[in-house]
XYZ file of C-alpha atoms in Angstrom:
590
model
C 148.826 -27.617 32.535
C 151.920 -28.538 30.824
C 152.211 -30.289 27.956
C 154.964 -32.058 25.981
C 155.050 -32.324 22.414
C 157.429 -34.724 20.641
C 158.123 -35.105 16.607
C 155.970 -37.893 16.816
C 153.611 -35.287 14.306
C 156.997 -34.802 12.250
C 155.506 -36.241 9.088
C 152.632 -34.743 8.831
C 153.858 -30.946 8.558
C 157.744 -31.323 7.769
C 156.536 -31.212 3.999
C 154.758 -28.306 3.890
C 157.594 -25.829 4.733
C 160.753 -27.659 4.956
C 161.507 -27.533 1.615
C 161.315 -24.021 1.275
C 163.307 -23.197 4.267
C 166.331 -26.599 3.772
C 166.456 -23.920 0.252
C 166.940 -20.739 2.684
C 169.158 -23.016 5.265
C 171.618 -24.587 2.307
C 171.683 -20.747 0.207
C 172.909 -19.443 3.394
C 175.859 -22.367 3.334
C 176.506 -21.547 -0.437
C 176.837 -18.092 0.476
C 179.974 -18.382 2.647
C 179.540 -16.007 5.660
C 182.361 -15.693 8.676
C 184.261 -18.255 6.850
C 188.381 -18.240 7.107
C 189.115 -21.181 4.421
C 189.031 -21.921 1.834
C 188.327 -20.024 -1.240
C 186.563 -17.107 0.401
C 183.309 -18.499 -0.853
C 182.331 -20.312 1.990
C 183.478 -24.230 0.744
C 186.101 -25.701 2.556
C 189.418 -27.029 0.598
C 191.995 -29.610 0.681
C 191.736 -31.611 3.641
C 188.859 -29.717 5.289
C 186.746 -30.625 2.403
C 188.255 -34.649 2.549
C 187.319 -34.913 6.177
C 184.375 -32.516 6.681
C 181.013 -33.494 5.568
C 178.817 -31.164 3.419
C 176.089 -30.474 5.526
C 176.121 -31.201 9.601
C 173.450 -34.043 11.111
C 170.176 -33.292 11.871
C 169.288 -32.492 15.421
C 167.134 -35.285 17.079
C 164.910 -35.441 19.928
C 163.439 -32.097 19.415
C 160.574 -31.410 22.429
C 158.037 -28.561 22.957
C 157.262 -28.094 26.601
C 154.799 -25.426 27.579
C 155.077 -23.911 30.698
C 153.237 -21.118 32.880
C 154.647 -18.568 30.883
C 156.791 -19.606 27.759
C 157.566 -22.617 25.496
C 160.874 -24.392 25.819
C 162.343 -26.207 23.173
C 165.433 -28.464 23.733
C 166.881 -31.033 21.745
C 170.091 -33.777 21.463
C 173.474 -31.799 20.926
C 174.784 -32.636 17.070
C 178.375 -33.205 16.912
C 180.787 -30.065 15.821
C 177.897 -27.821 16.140
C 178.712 -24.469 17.659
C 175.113 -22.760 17.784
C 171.716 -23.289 16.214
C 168.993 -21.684 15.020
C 165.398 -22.129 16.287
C 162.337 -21.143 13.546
C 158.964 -20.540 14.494
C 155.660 -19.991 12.716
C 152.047 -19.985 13.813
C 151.082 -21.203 10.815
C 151.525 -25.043 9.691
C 152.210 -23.547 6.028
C 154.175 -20.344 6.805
C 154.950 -18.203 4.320
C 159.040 -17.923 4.617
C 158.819 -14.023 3.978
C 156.246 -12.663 6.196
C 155.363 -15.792 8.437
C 158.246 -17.433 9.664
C 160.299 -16.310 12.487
C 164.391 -17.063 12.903
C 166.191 -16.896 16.308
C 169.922 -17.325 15.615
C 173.015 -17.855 17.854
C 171.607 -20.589 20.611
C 174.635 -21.426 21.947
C 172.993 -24.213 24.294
C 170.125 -27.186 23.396
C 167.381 -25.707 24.608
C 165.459 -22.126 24.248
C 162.715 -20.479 26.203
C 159.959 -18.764 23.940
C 158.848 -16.660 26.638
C 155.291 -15.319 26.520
C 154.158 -16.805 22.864
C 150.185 -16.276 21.848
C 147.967 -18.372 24.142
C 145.808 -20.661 22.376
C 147.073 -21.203 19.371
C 149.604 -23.959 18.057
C 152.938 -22.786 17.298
C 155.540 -24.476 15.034
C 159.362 -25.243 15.483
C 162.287 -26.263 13.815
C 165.790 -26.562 14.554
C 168.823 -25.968 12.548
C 172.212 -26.969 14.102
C 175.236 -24.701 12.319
C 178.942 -24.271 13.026
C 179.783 -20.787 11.169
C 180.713 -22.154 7.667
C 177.798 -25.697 7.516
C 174.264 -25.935 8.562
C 172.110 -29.255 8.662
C 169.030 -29.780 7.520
C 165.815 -28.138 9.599
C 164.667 -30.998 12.374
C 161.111 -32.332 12.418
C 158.437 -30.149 12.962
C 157.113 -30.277 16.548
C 154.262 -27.467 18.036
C 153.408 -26.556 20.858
C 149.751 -24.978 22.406
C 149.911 -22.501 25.853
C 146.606 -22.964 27.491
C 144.583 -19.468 27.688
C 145.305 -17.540 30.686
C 142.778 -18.704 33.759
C 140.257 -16.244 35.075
C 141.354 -14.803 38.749
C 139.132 -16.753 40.933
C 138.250 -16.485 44.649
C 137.557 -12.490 44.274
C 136.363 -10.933 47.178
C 136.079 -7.257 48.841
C 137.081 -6.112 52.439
C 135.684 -3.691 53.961
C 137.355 -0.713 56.008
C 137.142 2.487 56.997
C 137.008 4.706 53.651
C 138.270 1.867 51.528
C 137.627 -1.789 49.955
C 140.239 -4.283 49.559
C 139.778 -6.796 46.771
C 141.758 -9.644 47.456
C 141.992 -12.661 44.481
C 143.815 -15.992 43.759
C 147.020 -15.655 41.879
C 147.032 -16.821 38.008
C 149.752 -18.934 36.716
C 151.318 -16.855 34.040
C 150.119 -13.975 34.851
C 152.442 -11.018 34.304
C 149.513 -8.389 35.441
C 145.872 -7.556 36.041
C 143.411 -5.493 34.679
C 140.899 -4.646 37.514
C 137.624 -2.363 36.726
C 135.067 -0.720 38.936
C 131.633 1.072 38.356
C 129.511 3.054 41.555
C 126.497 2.212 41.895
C 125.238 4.906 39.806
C 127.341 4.288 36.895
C 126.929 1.502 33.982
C 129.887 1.425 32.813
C 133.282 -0.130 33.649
C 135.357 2.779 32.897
C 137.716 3.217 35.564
C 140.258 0.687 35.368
C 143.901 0.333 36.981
C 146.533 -1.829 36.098
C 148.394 -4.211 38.785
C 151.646 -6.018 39.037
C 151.623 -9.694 38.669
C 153.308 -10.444 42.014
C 150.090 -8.762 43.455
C 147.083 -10.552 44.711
C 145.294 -7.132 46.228
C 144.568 -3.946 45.790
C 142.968 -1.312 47.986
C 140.585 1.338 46.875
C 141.063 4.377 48.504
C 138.292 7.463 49.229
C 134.707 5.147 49.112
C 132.075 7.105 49.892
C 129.660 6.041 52.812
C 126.713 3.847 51.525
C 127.838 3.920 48.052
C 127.992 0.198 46.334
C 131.152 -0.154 44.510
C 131.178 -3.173 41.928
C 134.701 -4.877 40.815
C 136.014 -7.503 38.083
C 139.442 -8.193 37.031
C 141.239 -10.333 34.427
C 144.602 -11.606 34.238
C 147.148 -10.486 31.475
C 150.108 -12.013 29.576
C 151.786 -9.799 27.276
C 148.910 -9.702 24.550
C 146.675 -11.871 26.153
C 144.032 -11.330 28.985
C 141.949 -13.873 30.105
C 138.232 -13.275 30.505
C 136.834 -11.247 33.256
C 135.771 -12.637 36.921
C 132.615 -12.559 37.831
C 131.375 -9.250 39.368
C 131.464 -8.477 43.074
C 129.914 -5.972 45.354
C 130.499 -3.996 48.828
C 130.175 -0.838 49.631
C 131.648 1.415 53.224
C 129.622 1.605 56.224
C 132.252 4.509 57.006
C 133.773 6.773 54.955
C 133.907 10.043 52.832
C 130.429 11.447 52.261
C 128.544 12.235 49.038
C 129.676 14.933 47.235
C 126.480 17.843 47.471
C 124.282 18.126 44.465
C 122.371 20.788 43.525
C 124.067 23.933 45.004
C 122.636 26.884 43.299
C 123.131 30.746 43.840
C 120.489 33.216 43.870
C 121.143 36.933 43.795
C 119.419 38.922 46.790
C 117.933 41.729 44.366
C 116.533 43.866 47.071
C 117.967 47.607 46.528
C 120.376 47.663 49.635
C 121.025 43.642 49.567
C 124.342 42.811 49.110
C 124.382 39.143 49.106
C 123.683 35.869 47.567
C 121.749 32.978 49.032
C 122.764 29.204 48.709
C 120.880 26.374 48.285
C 121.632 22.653 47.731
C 120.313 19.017 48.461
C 120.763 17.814 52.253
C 123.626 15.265 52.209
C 122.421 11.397 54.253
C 124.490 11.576 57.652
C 125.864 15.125 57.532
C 125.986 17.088 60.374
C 127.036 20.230 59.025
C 128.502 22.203 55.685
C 131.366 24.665 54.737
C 130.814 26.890 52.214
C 133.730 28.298 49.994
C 134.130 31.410 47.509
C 136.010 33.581 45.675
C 136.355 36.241 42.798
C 138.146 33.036 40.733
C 136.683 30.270 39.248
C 138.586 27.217 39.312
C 138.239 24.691 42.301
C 141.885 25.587 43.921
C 141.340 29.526 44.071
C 137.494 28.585 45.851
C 138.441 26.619 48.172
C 141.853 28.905 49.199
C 139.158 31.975 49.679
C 136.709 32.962 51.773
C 134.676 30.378 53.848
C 131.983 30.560 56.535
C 131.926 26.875 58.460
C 129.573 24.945 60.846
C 126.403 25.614 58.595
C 122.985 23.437 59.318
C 120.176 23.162 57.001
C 120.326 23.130 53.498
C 120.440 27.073 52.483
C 122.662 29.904 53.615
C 123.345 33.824 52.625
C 126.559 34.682 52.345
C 126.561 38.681 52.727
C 129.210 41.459 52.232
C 129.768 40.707 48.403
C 130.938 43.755 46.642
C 128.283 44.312 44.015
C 129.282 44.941 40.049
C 130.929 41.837 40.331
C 130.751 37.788 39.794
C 131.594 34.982 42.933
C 132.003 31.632 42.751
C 130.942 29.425 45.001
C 131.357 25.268 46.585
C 130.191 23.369 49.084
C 131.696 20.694 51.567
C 129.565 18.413 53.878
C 131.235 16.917 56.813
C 130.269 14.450 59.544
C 133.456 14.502 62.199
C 136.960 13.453 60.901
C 135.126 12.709 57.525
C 134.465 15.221 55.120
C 132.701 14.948 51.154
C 134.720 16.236 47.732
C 133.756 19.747 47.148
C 130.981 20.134 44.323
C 130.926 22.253 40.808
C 131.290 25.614 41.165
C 128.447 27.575 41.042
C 128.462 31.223 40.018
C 126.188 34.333 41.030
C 126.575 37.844 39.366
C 125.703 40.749 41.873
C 124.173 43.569 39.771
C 125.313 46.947 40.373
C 121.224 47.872 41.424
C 118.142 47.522 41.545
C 116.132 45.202 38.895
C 113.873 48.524 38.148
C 110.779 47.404 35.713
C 109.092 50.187 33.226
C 105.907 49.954 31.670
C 105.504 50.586 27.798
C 103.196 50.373 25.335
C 103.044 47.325 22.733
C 100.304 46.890 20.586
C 96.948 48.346 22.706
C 98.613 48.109 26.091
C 101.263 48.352 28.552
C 104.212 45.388 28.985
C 106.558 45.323 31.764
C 110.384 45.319 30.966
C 113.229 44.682 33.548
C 116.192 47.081 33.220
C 119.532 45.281 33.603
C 122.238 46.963 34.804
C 125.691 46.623 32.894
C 127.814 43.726 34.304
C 129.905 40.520 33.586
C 128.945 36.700 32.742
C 130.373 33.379 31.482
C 128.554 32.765 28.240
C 128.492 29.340 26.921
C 129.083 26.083 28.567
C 131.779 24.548 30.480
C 133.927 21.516 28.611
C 131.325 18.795 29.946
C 127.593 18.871 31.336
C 124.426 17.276 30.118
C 123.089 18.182 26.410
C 126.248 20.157 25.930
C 127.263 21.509 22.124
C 130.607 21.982 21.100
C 129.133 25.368 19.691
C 128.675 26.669 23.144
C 132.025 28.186 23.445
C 132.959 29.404 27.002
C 134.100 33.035 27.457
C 133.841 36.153 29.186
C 131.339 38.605 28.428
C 131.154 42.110 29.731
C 128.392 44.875 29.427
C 129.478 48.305 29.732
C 125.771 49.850 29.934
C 122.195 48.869 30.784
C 119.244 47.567 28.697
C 116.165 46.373 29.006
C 114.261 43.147 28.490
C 110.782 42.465 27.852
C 109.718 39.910 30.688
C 107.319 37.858 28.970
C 107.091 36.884 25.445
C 105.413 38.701 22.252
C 101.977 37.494 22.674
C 99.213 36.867 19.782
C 97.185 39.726 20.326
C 100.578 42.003 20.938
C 101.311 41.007 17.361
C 97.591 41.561 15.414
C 97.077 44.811 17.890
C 100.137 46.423 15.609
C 100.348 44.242 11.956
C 96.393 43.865 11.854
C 96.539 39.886 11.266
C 97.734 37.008 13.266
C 100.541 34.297 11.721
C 100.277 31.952 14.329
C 99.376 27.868 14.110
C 97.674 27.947 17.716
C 95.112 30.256 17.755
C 92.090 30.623 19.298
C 90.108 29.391 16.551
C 92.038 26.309 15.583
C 93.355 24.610 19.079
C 90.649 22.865 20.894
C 91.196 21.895 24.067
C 92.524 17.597 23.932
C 89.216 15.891 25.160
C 86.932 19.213 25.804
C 84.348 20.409 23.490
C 85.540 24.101 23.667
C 88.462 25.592 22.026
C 91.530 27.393 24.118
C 91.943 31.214 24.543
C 95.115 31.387 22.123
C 95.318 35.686 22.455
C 97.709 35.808 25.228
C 100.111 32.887 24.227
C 103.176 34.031 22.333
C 102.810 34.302 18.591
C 105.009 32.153 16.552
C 105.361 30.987 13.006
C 107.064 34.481 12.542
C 109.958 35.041 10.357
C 113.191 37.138 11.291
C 112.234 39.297 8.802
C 108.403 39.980 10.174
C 109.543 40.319 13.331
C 111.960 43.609 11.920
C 108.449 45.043 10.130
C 106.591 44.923 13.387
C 109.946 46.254 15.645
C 109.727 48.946 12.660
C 106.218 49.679 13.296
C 106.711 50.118 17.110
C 109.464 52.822 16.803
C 106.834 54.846 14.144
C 105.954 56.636 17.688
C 108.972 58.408 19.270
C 107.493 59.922 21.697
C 107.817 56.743 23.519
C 110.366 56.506 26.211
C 112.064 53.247 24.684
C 113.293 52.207 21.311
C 112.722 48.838 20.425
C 115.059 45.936 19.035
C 115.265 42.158 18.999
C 118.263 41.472 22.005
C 121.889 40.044 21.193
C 122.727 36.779 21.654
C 125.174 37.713 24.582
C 121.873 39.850 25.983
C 119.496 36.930 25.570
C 121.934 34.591 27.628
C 122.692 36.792 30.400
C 118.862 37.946 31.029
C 118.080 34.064 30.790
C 121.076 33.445 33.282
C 120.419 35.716 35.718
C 123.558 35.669 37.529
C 123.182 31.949 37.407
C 125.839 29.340 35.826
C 123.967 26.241 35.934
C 122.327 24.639 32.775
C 118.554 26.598 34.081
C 118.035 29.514 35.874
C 115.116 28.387 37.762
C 114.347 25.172 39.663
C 117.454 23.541 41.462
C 119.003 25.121 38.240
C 119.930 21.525 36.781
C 116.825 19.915 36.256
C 113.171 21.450 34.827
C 109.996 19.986 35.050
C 107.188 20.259 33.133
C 105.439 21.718 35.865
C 108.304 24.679 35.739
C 108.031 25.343 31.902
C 106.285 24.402 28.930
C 108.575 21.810 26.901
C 108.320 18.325 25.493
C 105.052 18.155 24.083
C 102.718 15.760 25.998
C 99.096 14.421 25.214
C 97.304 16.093 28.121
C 98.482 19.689 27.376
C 98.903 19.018 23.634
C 100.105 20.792 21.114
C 101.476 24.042 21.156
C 102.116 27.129 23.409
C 100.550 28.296 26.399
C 100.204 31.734 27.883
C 102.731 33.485 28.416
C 104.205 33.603 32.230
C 101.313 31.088 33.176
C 103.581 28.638 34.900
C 104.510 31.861 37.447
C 108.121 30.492 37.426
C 110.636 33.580 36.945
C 114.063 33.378 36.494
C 115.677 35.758 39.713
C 115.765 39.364 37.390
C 111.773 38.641 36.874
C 111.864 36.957 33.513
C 109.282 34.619 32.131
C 109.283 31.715 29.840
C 112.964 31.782 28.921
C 113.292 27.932 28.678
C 110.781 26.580 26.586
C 107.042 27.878 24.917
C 108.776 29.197 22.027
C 112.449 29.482 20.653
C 113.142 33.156 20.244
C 114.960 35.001 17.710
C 118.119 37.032 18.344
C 119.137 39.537 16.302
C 122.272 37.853 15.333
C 122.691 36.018 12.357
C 124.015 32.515 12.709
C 127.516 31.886 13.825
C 129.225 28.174 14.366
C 130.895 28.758 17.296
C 130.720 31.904 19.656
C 134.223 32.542 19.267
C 136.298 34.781 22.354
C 134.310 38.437 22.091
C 131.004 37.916 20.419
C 128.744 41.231 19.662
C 127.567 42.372 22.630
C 125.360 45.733 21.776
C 123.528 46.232 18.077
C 126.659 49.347 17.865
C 128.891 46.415 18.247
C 128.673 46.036 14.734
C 126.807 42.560 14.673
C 125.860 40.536 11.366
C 122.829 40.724 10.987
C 122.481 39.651 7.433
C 122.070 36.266 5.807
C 119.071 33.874 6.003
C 119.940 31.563 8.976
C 119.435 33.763 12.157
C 120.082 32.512 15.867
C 117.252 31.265 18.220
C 117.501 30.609 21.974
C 115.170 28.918 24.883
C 113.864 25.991 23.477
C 110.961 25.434 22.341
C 106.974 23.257 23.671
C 107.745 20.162 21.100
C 111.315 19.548 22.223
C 113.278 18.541 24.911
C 114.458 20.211 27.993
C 118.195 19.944 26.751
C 117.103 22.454 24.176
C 115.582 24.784 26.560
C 119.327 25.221 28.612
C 120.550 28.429 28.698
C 123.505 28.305 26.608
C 121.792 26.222 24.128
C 122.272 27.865 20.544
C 120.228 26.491 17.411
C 120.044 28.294 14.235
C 116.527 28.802 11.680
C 115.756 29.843 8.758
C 112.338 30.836 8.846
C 109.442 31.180 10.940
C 107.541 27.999 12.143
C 105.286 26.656 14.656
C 108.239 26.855 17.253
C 109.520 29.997 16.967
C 108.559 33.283 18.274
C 110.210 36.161 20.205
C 110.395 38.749 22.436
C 111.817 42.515 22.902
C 114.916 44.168 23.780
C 114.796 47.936 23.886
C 117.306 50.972 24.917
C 116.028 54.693 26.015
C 115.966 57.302 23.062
């Protein structure tokens, strides 16, 4: 709407700040400035000063008209004026220093204030001037531009691949802010900026099925009106959904030499493409090796050159239309056999894997669920094998060689929740062991060399790449990014409650045969605690690791926490021994 305001309000706020500026105005008239006359100080002489009045007449008539998109001021021309200057305030008692605004040099009677503040009054005055007089400021008359309108009439097209939201234009408008959220987002942060001559805008690469949800407000310089109200289509045709839950797992069999894909089935695909390469970044995938026109959700891609690490994506398609390719999954293809020995700890025999030498990513990529910024993401290469216990240090393990057992949840203390009997405890891993203990009872073990083995706690970079198993997603078992409590024993829960349970009882092993290494007990590492992983952490103990120091490192999360503590690359560091924390064994031949 526009509105005219007149000086019909002239008396009520000329006082407050004319005074102060008819001071400023008349100073600048003292002050001489571009005059030719005279006595160089500005004041006419002779007959100038005869026929000349002091000061020029005010200018009258003085209007405020707001418009669309600016304020325009125009008053009655005052005789031997040459130019005048307009001053503005949002405040009815500006402060002349900070608050008040000049424009100088209107050579006409009238001046657009283009784009002011919405919704707020703003002040004007007028001074008339002819280079050497001024006259006195002009009543005060404001003016009020009405806050921007919300875009109305929104609505979304439908296509092929795409939505077209189409709204009515808002007067004043010099752009548009328009937001949109999927369906499985709840937040509005993608946003795009549109012209104001624009009334549409087309969203390109829907997915099929998926609900998109738009709003969008209108925008004048600083001001933005307030959102529409929210509306909602989604493509009947269109790109499909990007794959979830493509893992790799390594075929270990002696003379396998390939990996084995699996993933989610995609709603309306009718068949996949499967990408990989040497290289890890989405570009160098998708430009390698492929194998096309795959059903079902699981495929083994064979010929892989063993010793070394392959990244891999997946594409659905359905005809002309095609889904985004997924995160890159990783699979390291050992240079042999997973071989197991059998050696002695405490009273009887324990199997450990052997892992051949080999290359991983340790740490985490730059975004994921539960992610650390201590999880720094590097390269990390073994140049020899070593082996890994494949369950962890159990109760009776631990009293068969120190004589007592540490532990909060033993046999003798943990009833069963709602059962009058109490739970066999022996075969559950013993915790509430410090870094130190654990060293006495490693010590202990190695008394005997005559066995085949020497033991040690594992490396950090050890600990991650057993628990990894040539995997790269945040678990190495399940669909690799999700667990369950079914798949590992995390998050206490009334039913089980407190505590550990025994070891390998959930039957779940990561691909190299390795139980429990998310969740039942955080173990220690033999590495004392570091902030960040850095570019070449210790990889071997004859790496020259730190060792010292009383904050060690502990990995796997733990039966009281959650299941982003129990991700692979998930680094916490302790102090002590507690109810959580327990271990188990790395060892090398003699």
């Amino acid at each position: 709407m526009v509105k005219e305001m007149k000086v019909n309000s002239r008396a009520k706020y000329r006082w407050y700040w004319l005074p102060v500026l008819l001071v400023l105005v008349l100073g600048m008239v003292g002050c001489g400035g571009g005059s030719s006359s005279g006595d160089g100080r500005g004041i006419p002489s002779g007959d100038e000063a005869r026929d000349k009045p002091s000061v020029l007449l005010q200018p009258k008539r003085v209007t405020a008209t707001s418009g669309e998109s600016s304020v325009v001021l125009s008053w009655e021309a005052v005789n031997e004026a040459t130019h005048y200057t307009v001053y503005w305030s949002l405040s009815p008692e500006p402060d002349p220093k900070s608050e008040l605004i000049e424009v100088t040099d209107i050579k006409n009677t009238s001046w657009a204030h283009n784009r002011p503040v919405r919704g707020k009054k703003i002040y004007y005055v007028v001074v008339a001037e002819d280079g050497t007089r001024s006259s006195e400021p002009s009543g005060v008359v404001f003016a009020k531009m009405e806050l921007l309108e919300t875009p109305r009439n929104v609505e979304v097209i439908k296509g092929e691949g795409e939505l077209t939201i189409t709204w009515d234009s808002v007067p004043g408008a010099q752009s548009y802010i328009l937001a949109w959220r999927d369906e499985n987002s709840l937040n509005w942060d993608n946003t795009v900026s549109i012209g104001g001559e624009n009334t549409q805008w087309i969203y390109e690469g829907a997915i099929r099925n998926m609900e998109y949800s738009f709003r969008i407000s209108a925008v004048d310089g600083e001001d933005t009106s307030c959102m529409s109200d929210m509306v909602s289509e989604h493509c009947d045709k269109g790109m499909l959904p990007t794959p979830q839950g493509l893992r790799a797992v390594q075929n270990i069999a002696p003379d396998d030499d390939g990996v084995t894909l699996y993933w989610n089935t995609v709603v309306d695909a009718d068949s996949y493409t499967i990408y990989w390469s040497e290289s890890r970044t989405v570009d160098a995938i998708l430009s390698g090796d492929k194998c096309s026109n795959i059903m079902g959700e699981s495929y083994a891609v064979e010929g892989l050159e063993k010793g070394k690490t392959y990244y891999f994506v997946l594409v659905a398609l359905d005809g002309d239309w095609c889904s985004d390719s997924c995160a890159p999954v990783s699979s390291f293809l050992l240079d042999g056999p997973i071989d197991n020995m059998s050696a002695p700890v405490g009273r009887g025999d324990v199997d450990f894997a052997k892992l051949p030498a080999g290359s991983f990513w340790m740490g985490s990529p730059d975004s994921g669920p539960g992610l650390i910024d201590n999880e720094d993401l590097h390269r990390v290469t073994f140049t020899h094998d070593f082996y890994m216990m494949t369950t962890e240090v159990t109760q009776q393990q631990w009293k068969d060689v120190m004589g007592t057992n540490p532990s909060n949840f033993t046999s003798e203390h943990r009833p069963f929740p709602g059962m009058p009997f109490f739970v066999d405890c022996f075969d559950s891993p013993v915790e509430s062991v410090s870094w130190p203990a654990v060293q006495e009872f490693i010590d202990k073990l190695n008394e005997d060399e005559s066995q085949a083995l020497r033991y040690r706690l594992p490396t950090e970079a050890e600990w991650e790449y057993a628990a990894r198993a040539g995997t790269s997603t945040p678990y190495a078992i399940g669909d690799g990014y999700e667990i369950t409590e079914s798949q590992a024993r995390f998050n206490f829960d009334s039913f089980m409650g407190n505590g550990t349970v025994v070891v390998g009882s959930f039957n779940t092993p990561n691909a190299w045969g390795l139980h429990d290494m998310h969740g039942n007990v955080a173990e220690w590492v033999a590495d004392a605690w570091q902030d960040h992983l850095g570019a070449a952490p210790k990889r071997f103990p004859d790496d020259g690791i730190v060792t010292g120091g009383s904050v060690h490192c502990v990995r796997g999360g733990n039966w009281s926490q959650g299941k982003t503590y129990c991700r692979s690359a998930r680094r916490v560091g302790s102090s002590g021994g507690n109810k959580l924390t327990g271990f188990r064994l790395a060892a090398d031949l003699r």
